[in-house]
Short mmCIF file of N, CA, C and O in Angstrom, two decimals:
data_model
loop_
_atom_site.label_atom_id
_atom_site.label_comp_id
_atom_site.label_asym_id
_atom_site.label_seq_id
_atom_site.Cartn_x
_atom_site.Cartn_y
_atom_site.Cartn_z
N MET E 1 0.81 -1.18 0.00
CA MET E 1 0.00 0.00 0.00
C MET E 1 0.87 1.25 0.00
O MET E 1 0.54 2.25 -0.63
N ASP E 2 2.01 1.21 0.68
CA ASP E 2 2.90 2.35 0.69
C ASP E 2 3.48 2.60 -0.70
O ASP E 2 3.74 3.74 -1.06
N ARG E 3 3.67 1.54 -1.42
CA ARG E 3 4.26 1.69 -2.76
C ARG E 3 3.30 2.43 -3.68
O ARG E 3 3.71 3.28 -4.46
N SER E 4 2.03 2.12 -3.65
CA SER E 4 1.07 2.80 -4.50
C SER E 4 0.93 4.27 -4.10
O SER E 4 0.75 5.14 -4.95
N LEU E 5 1.07 4.57 -2.82
CA LEU E 5 1.02 5.95 -2.36
C LEU E 5 2.23 6.71 -2.89
O LEU E 5 2.11 7.85 -3.34
N GLY E 6 3.39 6.10 -2.87
CA GLY E 6 4.60 6.74 -3.39
C GLY E 6 4.54 6.96 -4.89
O GLY E 6 4.98 7.98 -5.40
N GLU E 7 3.97 5.98 -5.59
CA GLU E 7 3.82 6.12 -7.05
C GLU E 7 2.86 7.26 -7.37
O GLU E 7 3.09 8.02 -8.30
N ARG E 8 1.77 7.38 -6.63
CA ARG E 8 0.82 8.45 -6.84
C ARG E 8 1.46 9.81 -6.56
O ARG E 8 1.22 10.78 -7.25
N ALA E 9 2.28 9.87 -5.52
CA ALA E 9 2.95 11.12 -5.17
C ALA E 9 3.92 11.53 -6.28
O ALA E 9 4.05 12.70 -6.61
N LEU E 10 4.62 10.56 -6.85
CA LEU E 10 5.56 10.86 -7.95
C LEU E 10 4.82 11.34 -9.19
O LEU E 10 5.34 12.17 -9.94
N ARG E 11 3.63 10.81 -9.43
CA ARG E 11 2.85 11.24 -10.60
C ARG E 11 2.29 12.65 -10.42
O ARG E 11 2.19 13.39 -11.38
N THR E 12 1.95 13.02 -9.19
CA THR E 12 1.38 14.35 -8.97
C THR E 12 2.44 15.40 -8.67
O THR E 12 2.12 16.59 -8.67
N LEU E 13 3.68 15.01 -8.46
CA LEU E 13 4.74 15.96 -8.12
C LEU E 13 4.98 17.00 -9.21
O LEU E 13 5.05 18.19 -8.90
N PRO E 14 5.08 16.65 -10.49
CA PRO E 14 5.27 17.69 -11.51
C PRO E 14 4.11 18.70 -11.56
O PRO E 14 4.33 19.89 -11.74
N GLY E 15 2.91 18.23 -11.37
CA GLY E 15 1.76 19.13 -11.36
C GLY E 15 1.81 20.08 -10.18
O GLY E 15 1.53 21.28 -10.31
N LEU E 16 2.20 19.57 -9.00
CA LEU E 16 2.31 20.43 -7.83
C LEU E 16 3.43 21.46 -7.99
O LEU E 16 3.27 22.62 -7.59
N VAL E 17 4.52 21.05 -8.57
CA VAL E 17 5.63 21.98 -8.83
C VAL E 17 5.19 23.07 -9.80
O VAL E 17 5.48 24.25 -9.61
N LEU E 18 4.45 22.70 -10.82
CA LEU E 18 3.97 23.66 -11.81
C LEU E 18 2.99 24.64 -11.17
O LEU E 18 3.06 25.85 -11.42
N VAL E 19 2.10 24.17 -10.32
CA VAL E 19 1.15 25.06 -9.63
C VAL E 19 1.90 25.99 -8.69
O VAL E 19 1.62 27.21 -8.65
N ALA E 20 2.87 25.48 -7.94
CA ALA E 20 3.64 26.31 -7.03
C ALA E 20 4.43 27.37 -7.79
O ALA E 20 4.50 28.53 -7.37
N LEU E 21 4.99 27.00 -8.92
CA LEU E 21 5.72 27.95 -9.75
C LEU E 21 4.79 29.02 -10.31
O LEU E 21 5.13 30.21 -10.32
N ALA E 22 3.61 28.61 -10.75
CA ALA E 22 2.65 29.58 -11.28
C ALA E 22 2.19 30.55 -10.20
O ALA E 22 2.06 31.75 -10.45
N VAL E 23 1.94 30.06 -8.99
CA VAL E 23 1.52 30.94 -7.91
C VAL E 23 2.64 31.89 -7.52
O VAL E 23 2.41 33.10 -7.35
N THR E 24 3.85 31.38 -7.42
CA THR E 24 4.99 32.24 -7.06
C THR E 24 5.23 33.31 -8.10
O THR E 24 5.41 34.48 -7.77
N LEU E 25 5.24 32.92 -9.36
CA LEU E 25 5.44 33.90 -10.42
C LEU E 25 4.24 34.82 -10.55
O LEU E 25 4.37 35.99 -10.90
N GLY E 26 3.05 34.31 -10.28
CA GLY E 26 1.84 35.12 -10.35
C GLY E 26 1.83 36.24 -9.33
O GLY E 26 1.37 37.36 -9.60
N ILE E 27 2.33 35.94 -8.14
CA ILE E 27 2.40 36.97 -7.10
C ILE E 27 3.37 38.08 -7.53
O ILE E 27 3.10 39.26 -7.36
N ALA E 28 4.50 37.67 -8.10
CA ALA E 28 5.54 38.64 -8.44
C ALA E 28 5.21 39.41 -9.73
O ALA E 28 5.44 40.62 -9.80
N PHE E 29 4.70 38.76 -10.77
CA PHE E 29 4.55 39.40 -12.07
C PHE E 29 3.10 39.50 -12.55
O PHE E 29 2.85 40.07 -13.60
N GLY E 30 2.20 38.92 -11.89
CA GLY E 30 0.81 38.89 -12.33
C GLY E 30 0.49 37.50 -12.86
O GLY E 30 1.31 36.86 -13.50
N TYR E 31 -0.72 37.06 -12.61
CA TYR E 31 -1.09 35.68 -12.95
C TYR E 31 -1.19 35.46 -14.46
O TYR E 31 -0.81 34.40 -14.95
N LEU E 32 -1.65 36.43 -15.19
CA LEU E 32 -1.75 36.26 -16.65
C LEU E 32 -0.37 36.15 -17.28
O LEU E 32 -0.12 35.29 -18.11
N ARG E 33 0.54 37.03 -16.86
CA ARG E 33 1.91 36.96 -17.39
C ARG E 33 2.58 35.65 -17.02
O ARG E 33 3.31 35.06 -17.81
N ALA E 34 2.39 35.21 -15.80
CA ALA E 34 2.99 33.94 -15.37
C ALA E 34 2.45 32.78 -16.17
O ALA E 34 3.20 31.89 -16.60
N LEU E 35 1.14 32.77 -16.41
CA LEU E 35 0.53 31.70 -17.19
C LEU E 35 1.04 31.70 -18.64
O LEU E 35 1.41 30.65 -19.17
N VAL E 36 1.09 32.88 -19.24
CA VAL E 36 1.59 32.98 -20.62
C VAL E 36 3.05 32.56 -20.69
O VAL E 36 3.47 31.82 -21.59
N GLY E 37 3.85 33.00 -19.73
CA GLY E 37 5.27 32.61 -19.70
C GLY E 37 5.47 31.12 -19.55
O GLY E 37 6.33 30.51 -20.20
N LEU E 38 4.70 30.50 -18.69
CA LEU E 38 4.82 29.05 -18.49
C LEU E 38 4.36 28.28 -19.73
O LEU E 38 4.97 27.26 -20.08
N VAL E 39 3.33 28.75 -20.39
CA VAL E 39 2.87 28.08 -21.62
C VAL E 39 3.93 28.20 -22.70
O VAL E 39 4.24 27.21 -23.40
N ILE E 40 4.52 29.38 -22.85
CA ILE E 40 5.57 29.56 -23.86
C ILE E 40 6.79 28.71 -23.52
O ILE E 40 7.39 28.07 -24.39
N ALA E 41 7.17 28.67 -22.25
CA ALA E 41 8.32 27.85 -21.83
C ALA E 41 8.05 26.37 -22.08
O ALA E 41 8.95 25.64 -22.56
N ALA E 42 6.85 25.92 -21.81
CA ALA E 42 6.50 24.52 -22.05
C ALA E 42 6.55 24.20 -23.55
O ALA E 42 7.03 23.13 -23.95
N ALA E 43 6.07 25.13 -24.37
CA ALA E 43 6.10 24.90 -25.83
C ALA E 43 7.53 24.84 -26.34
O ALA E 43 7.87 23.98 -27.17
N ILE E 44 8.39 25.72 -25.86
CA ILE E 44 9.80 25.71 -26.29
C ILE E 44 10.48 24.43 -25.83
O ILE E 44 11.24 23.82 -26.59
N MET E 45 10.21 24.00 -24.61
CA MET E 45 10.82 22.75 -24.13
C MET E 45 10.32 21.55 -24.93
O MET E 45 11.10 20.66 -25.26
N TRP E 46 9.02 21.53 -25.25
CA TRP E 46 8.48 20.42 -26.03
C TRP E 46 9.11 20.39 -27.43
O TRP E 46 9.47 19.31 -27.91
N LEU E 47 9.26 21.55 -28.07
CA LEU E 47 9.89 21.59 -29.39
C LEU E 47 11.35 21.15 -29.32
O LEU E 47 11.83 20.42 -30.19
N GLY E 48 12.07 21.57 -28.29
CA GLY E 48 13.47 21.18 -28.14
C GLY E 48 13.63 19.69 -27.93
O GLY E 48 14.49 19.04 -28.55
N VAL E 49 12.82 19.13 -27.07
CA VAL E 49 12.92 17.69 -26.80
C VAL E 49 12.55 16.89 -28.05
O VAL E 49 13.24 15.93 -28.41
N SER E 50 11.49 17.30 -28.74
CA SER E 50 11.10 16.56 -29.95
C SER E 50 12.14 16.70 -31.05
O SER E 50 12.37 15.76 -31.82
N TYR E 51 12.80 17.87 -31.17
CA TYR E 51 13.85 18.05 -32.17
C TYR E 51 15.01 17.12 -31.89
O TYR E 51 15.50 16.44 -32.80
N PHE E 52 15.50 17.10 -30.66
CA PHE E 52 16.65 16.26 -30.35
C PHE E 52 16.30 14.78 -30.39
O PHE E 52 17.15 13.94 -30.70
N ARG E 53 15.07 14.43 -30.10
CA ARG E 53 14.65 13.03 -30.21
C ARG E 53 14.66 12.60 -31.68
O ARG E 53 15.11 11.52 -32.02
N ALA E 54 14.17 13.49 -32.57
CA ALA E 54 14.17 13.17 -34.00
C ALA E 54 15.57 13.19 -34.58
O ALA E 54 15.89 12.42 -35.49
N ALA E 55 16.42 14.07 -34.09
CA ALA E 55 17.79 14.15 -34.59
C ALA E 55 18.60 12.91 -34.19
O ALA E 55 19.56 12.56 -34.85
N GLY E 56 18.22 12.28 -33.12
CA GLY E 56 18.94 11.11 -32.65
C GLY E 56 18.58 9.82 -33.37
O GLY E 56 19.28 8.82 -33.27
N GLU E 57 17.49 9.83 -34.13
CA GLU E 57 17.09 8.64 -34.86
C GLU E 57 17.95 8.49 -36.11
O GLU E 57 18.08 9.42 -36.89
N VAL E 58 18.52 7.33 -36.29
CA VAL E 58 19.38 7.08 -37.44
C VAL E 58 18.55 6.34 -38.50
O VAL E 58 17.93 5.33 -38.20
N PRO E 59 18.54 6.86 -39.74
CA PRO E 59 17.78 6.16 -40.77
C PRO E 59 18.46 4.83 -41.13
O PRO E 59 19.67 4.68 -40.97
N PRO E 60 17.70 3.86 -41.57
CA PRO E 60 18.29 2.56 -41.91
C PRO E 60 19.17 2.68 -43.15
O PRO E 60 18.97 3.54 -44.01
N ASP E 61 20.18 1.82 -43.23
CA ASP E 61 21.05 1.81 -44.39
C ASP E 61 20.28 1.32 -45.62
O ASP E 61 19.49 0.37 -45.52
N PRO E 62 20.50 1.96 -46.78
CA PRO E 62 19.80 1.50 -47.98
C PRO E 62 20.36 0.14 -48.42
O PRO E 62 21.52 -0.18 -48.19
N GLU E 63 19.50 -0.63 -49.03
CA GLU E 63 19.93 -1.95 -49.50
C GLU E 63 20.71 -1.79 -50.80
O GLU E 63 20.26 -1.16 -51.74
N ALA E 64 21.90 -2.35 -50.83
CA ALA E 64 22.75 -2.25 -52.00
C ALA E 64 22.56 -3.47 -52.90
O ALA E 64 22.39 -4.59 -52.42
N ALA E 65 22.55 -3.22 -54.20
CA ALA E 65 22.40 -4.31 -55.17
C ALA E 65 23.69 -4.44 -55.98
O ALA E 65 24.28 -3.45 -56.38
N ASP E 66 24.11 -5.66 -56.22
CA ASP E 66 25.31 -5.91 -57.01
C ASP E 66 24.95 -5.80 -58.49
O ASP E 66 24.18 -6.60 -59.00
N VAL E 67 25.51 -4.81 -59.17
CA VAL E 67 25.25 -4.60 -60.60
C VAL E 67 26.53 -4.72 -61.41
O VAL E 67 26.61 -4.21 -62.53
N SER E 68 27.53 -5.39 -60.87
CA SER E 68 28.82 -5.49 -61.56
C SER E 68 28.72 -6.32 -62.85
O SER E 68 29.49 -6.12 -63.78
N SER E 69 27.74 -7.21 -62.95
CA SER E 69 27.60 -8.02 -64.15
C SER E 69 26.96 -7.28 -65.31
O SER E 69 27.07 -7.69 -66.46
N SER E 70 26.30 -6.15 -65.06
CA SER E 70 25.61 -5.45 -66.13
C SER E 70 26.47 -4.41 -66.83
O SER E 70 26.01 -3.76 -67.76
N GLU E 71 27.72 -4.21 -66.40
CA GLU E 71 28.65 -3.29 -67.05
C GLU E 71 28.07 -1.87 -67.18
O GLU E 71 28.07 -1.30 -68.26
N LEU E 72 27.58 -1.32 -66.09
CA LEU E 72 27.07 0.05 -66.11
C LEU E 72 28.23 1.02 -66.02
O LEU E 72 29.03 0.97 -65.10
N LYS E 73 28.33 1.90 -67.00
CA LYS E 73 29.37 2.93 -67.00
C LYS E 73 28.70 4.28 -67.19
O LYS E 73 27.78 4.42 -67.98
N TYR E 74 29.19 5.24 -66.47
CA TYR E 74 28.69 6.61 -66.57
C TYR E 74 29.86 7.51 -66.97
O TYR E 74 30.99 7.30 -66.56
N VAL E 75 29.56 8.54 -67.79
CA VAL E 75 30.56 9.51 -68.22
C VAL E 75 30.04 10.89 -67.90
O VAL E 75 28.88 11.23 -68.17
N CYS E 76 30.92 11.72 -67.29
CA CYS E 76 30.57 13.10 -67.00
C CYS E 76 30.61 13.90 -68.29
O CYS E 76 31.61 13.87 -69.01
N SER E 77 29.55 14.61 -68.60
CA SER E 77 29.48 15.37 -69.85
C SER E 77 30.31 16.65 -69.78
O SER E 77 30.60 17.25 -70.81
N VAL E 78 30.75 17.06 -68.60
CA VAL E 78 31.52 18.29 -68.47
C VAL E 78 33.02 18.02 -68.57
O VAL E 78 33.73 18.62 -69.38
N CYS E 79 33.53 17.07 -67.76
CA CYS E 79 34.97 16.85 -67.72
C CYS E 79 35.41 15.52 -68.33
O CYS E 79 36.59 15.30 -68.52
N GLY E 80 34.49 14.62 -68.61
CA GLY E 80 34.83 13.36 -69.24
C GLY E 80 35.20 12.25 -68.28
O GLY E 80 35.70 11.21 -68.71
N LEU E 81 35.00 12.42 -67.00
CA LEU E 81 35.31 11.38 -66.03
C LEU E 81 34.45 10.16 -66.31
O LEU E 81 33.25 10.25 -66.53
N GLU E 82 35.07 8.99 -66.33
CA GLU E 82 34.36 7.74 -66.59
C GLU E 82 34.27 6.95 -65.30
O GLU E 82 35.24 6.82 -64.56
N LEU E 83 33.08 6.41 -65.02
CA LEU E 83 32.82 5.73 -63.76
C LEU E 83 32.12 4.41 -64.03
O LEU E 83 31.11 4.38 -64.73
N LYS E 84 32.66 3.33 -63.48
CA LYS E 84 32.01 2.03 -63.60
C LYS E 84 31.34 1.73 -62.27
O LYS E 84 31.95 1.78 -61.21
N VAL E 85 30.04 1.42 -62.32
CA VAL E 85 29.27 1.16 -61.11
C VAL E 85 29.20 -0.35 -60.88
O VAL E 85 28.82 -1.10 -61.76
N GLU E 86 29.60 -0.76 -59.67
CA GLU E 86 29.55 -2.17 -59.32
C GLU E 86 28.49 -2.47 -58.27
O GLU E 86 27.92 -3.54 -58.25
N VAL E 87 28.23 -1.50 -57.38
CA VAL E 87 27.21 -1.67 -56.34
C VAL E 87 26.37 -0.39 -56.34
O VAL E 87 26.90 0.70 -56.25
N ALA E 88 25.06 -0.55 -56.46
CA ALA E 88 24.16 0.61 -56.52
C ALA E 88 23.11 0.51 -55.42
O ALA E 88 22.64 -0.57 -55.10
N THR E 89 22.75 1.66 -54.85
CA THR E 89 21.70 1.70 -53.83
C THR E 89 20.44 2.38 -54.36
O THR E 89 19.38 2.23 -53.79
N THR E 90 20.57 3.17 -55.44
CA THR E 90 19.41 3.85 -56.03
C THR E 90 19.44 3.67 -57.54
O THR E 90 20.43 3.22 -58.11
N ASP E 91 18.35 4.07 -58.18
CA ASP E 91 18.27 3.99 -59.64
C ASP E 91 18.72 5.28 -60.30
O ASP E 91 18.71 5.36 -61.52
N ARG E 92 19.09 6.29 -59.53
CA ARG E 92 19.51 7.56 -60.10
C ARG E 92 20.95 7.52 -60.56
O ARG E 92 21.78 6.81 -60.00
N ALA E 93 21.26 8.33 -61.57
CA ALA E 93 22.62 8.43 -62.06
C ALA E 93 23.46 9.23 -61.08
O ALA E 93 22.97 10.17 -60.46
N PRO E 94 24.74 8.89 -60.93
CA PRO E 94 25.60 9.70 -60.06
C PRO E 94 25.84 11.07 -60.67
O PRO E 94 25.63 11.28 -61.86
N THR E 95 26.29 12.00 -59.85
CA THR E 95 26.57 13.35 -60.34
C THR E 95 28.06 13.65 -60.20
O THR E 95 28.73 13.14 -59.31
N HIS E 96 28.56 14.48 -61.11
CA HIS E 96 29.93 14.95 -61.09
C HIS E 96 29.94 16.31 -61.76
O HIS E 96 29.19 16.55 -62.71
N CYS E 97 30.74 17.23 -61.29
CA CYS E 97 30.78 18.60 -61.79
C CYS E 97 29.39 19.25 -61.70
O CYS E 97 28.99 20.02 -62.57
N ARG E 98 28.63 18.86 -60.69
CA ARG E 98 27.27 19.35 -60.43
C ARG E 98 26.28 19.05 -61.56
O ARG E 98 25.28 19.73 -61.71
N GLU E 99 26.57 18.07 -62.34
CA GLU E 99 25.68 17.64 -63.43
C GLU E 99 25.50 16.13 -63.33
O GLU E 99 26.38 15.42 -62.87
N SER E 100 24.35 15.63 -63.78
CA SER E 100 24.13 14.19 -63.82
C SER E 100 25.01 13.57 -64.90
O SER E 100 25.17 14.13 -65.98
N MET E 101 25.56 12.42 -64.59
CA MET E 101 26.41 11.73 -65.55
C MET E 101 25.54 10.96 -66.55
O MET E 101 24.41 10.59 -66.25
N GLU E 102 26.08 10.75 -67.76
CA GLU E 102 25.34 10.05 -68.80
C GLU E 102 25.68 8.57 -68.75
O GLU E 102 26.83 8.17 -68.62
N LEU E 103 24.65 7.73 -68.89
CA LEU E 103 24.82 6.28 -68.85
C LEU E 103 25.35 5.80 -70.17
O LEU E 103 24.83 6.13 -71.23
N VAL E 104 26.44 5.00 -70.12
CA VAL E 104 27.04 4.42 -71.31
C VAL E 104 27.20 2.93 -71.03
O VAL E 104 27.88 2.55 -70.09
N ARG E 105 26.55 2.11 -71.81
CA ARG E 105 26.73 0.67 -71.67
C ARG E 105 27.78 0.24 -72.68
O ARG E 105 27.50 0.07 -73.85
N ALA E 106 29.00 0.13 -72.21
CA ALA E 106 30.11 -0.18 -73.11
C ALA E 106 30.73 -1.52 -72.75
O ALA E 106 30.65 -1.98 -71.61
N GLU E 107 31.34 -2.13 -73.71
CA GLU E 107 32.07 -3.38 -73.48
C GLU E 107 33.39 -3.03 -72.80
O GLU E 107 33.92 -1.94 -72.96
N PRO E 108 33.94 -3.96 -72.04
CA PRO E 108 35.22 -3.68 -71.39
C PRO E 108 36.30 -3.38 -72.42
O PRO E 108 36.39 -4.03 -73.47
N GLY E 109 37.12 -2.36 -72.15
CA GLY E 109 38.24 -2.04 -73.02
C GLY E 109 37.93 -0.97 -74.05
O GLY E 109 38.82 -0.55 -74.78
N THR E 110 36.69 -0.51 -74.17
CA THR E 110 36.40 0.54 -75.14
C THR E 110 36.80 1.90 -74.59
O THR E 110 36.74 2.11 -73.38
N PRO E 111 37.21 2.82 -75.46
CA PRO E 111 37.62 4.13 -74.95
C PRO E 111 36.40 4.96 -74.51
O PRO E 111 35.27 4.62 -74.85
N PRO E 112 36.63 6.02 -73.77
CA PRO E 112 35.51 6.87 -73.34
C PRO E 112 34.86 7.57 -74.52
O PRO E 112 35.36 7.52 -75.64
N LEU E 113 33.75 8.23 -74.29
CA LEU E 113 33.01 8.89 -75.36
C LEU E 113 33.83 9.99 -76.04
O LEU E 113 33.75 10.15 -77.23
N ARG E 114 34.59 10.74 -75.30
CA ARG E 114 35.40 11.78 -75.88
C ARG E 114 36.77 11.74 -75.22
O ARG E 114 36.92 11.31 -74.06
N PRO E 115 37.80 12.22 -75.89
CA PRO E 115 39.14 12.15 -75.28
C PRO E 115 39.23 13.09 -74.09
O PRO E 115 38.64 14.14 -74.05
N VAL E 116 40.02 12.66 -73.13
CA VAL E 116 40.20 13.43 -71.90
C VAL E 116 41.50 14.23 -72.00
O VAL E 116 42.49 13.80 -72.45
#
């Protein structure tokens, strides 16, 4: 029976602290100002806690697919960099020189699209 009384006291303690804080601040600054200040403080604390909780969640690693058998090659249209893709996680083309690279399906040993 003592345990349930202690658990009830722990559950009501934050409410009692909040009421005591509101009364103390209300006497000093006015009850409306104290209430508005406590509501704003609670909203800022809630936003802060939810932000850091969301920032702490790590997204799952994307599933990688082995595409080394399909001979996917990409060439940068700006500088001519040639890239062979062996493991891909998305269907999008890689970027280089801030431009999307062009897909070239070439046989091994063929030269690039343009001289470098």
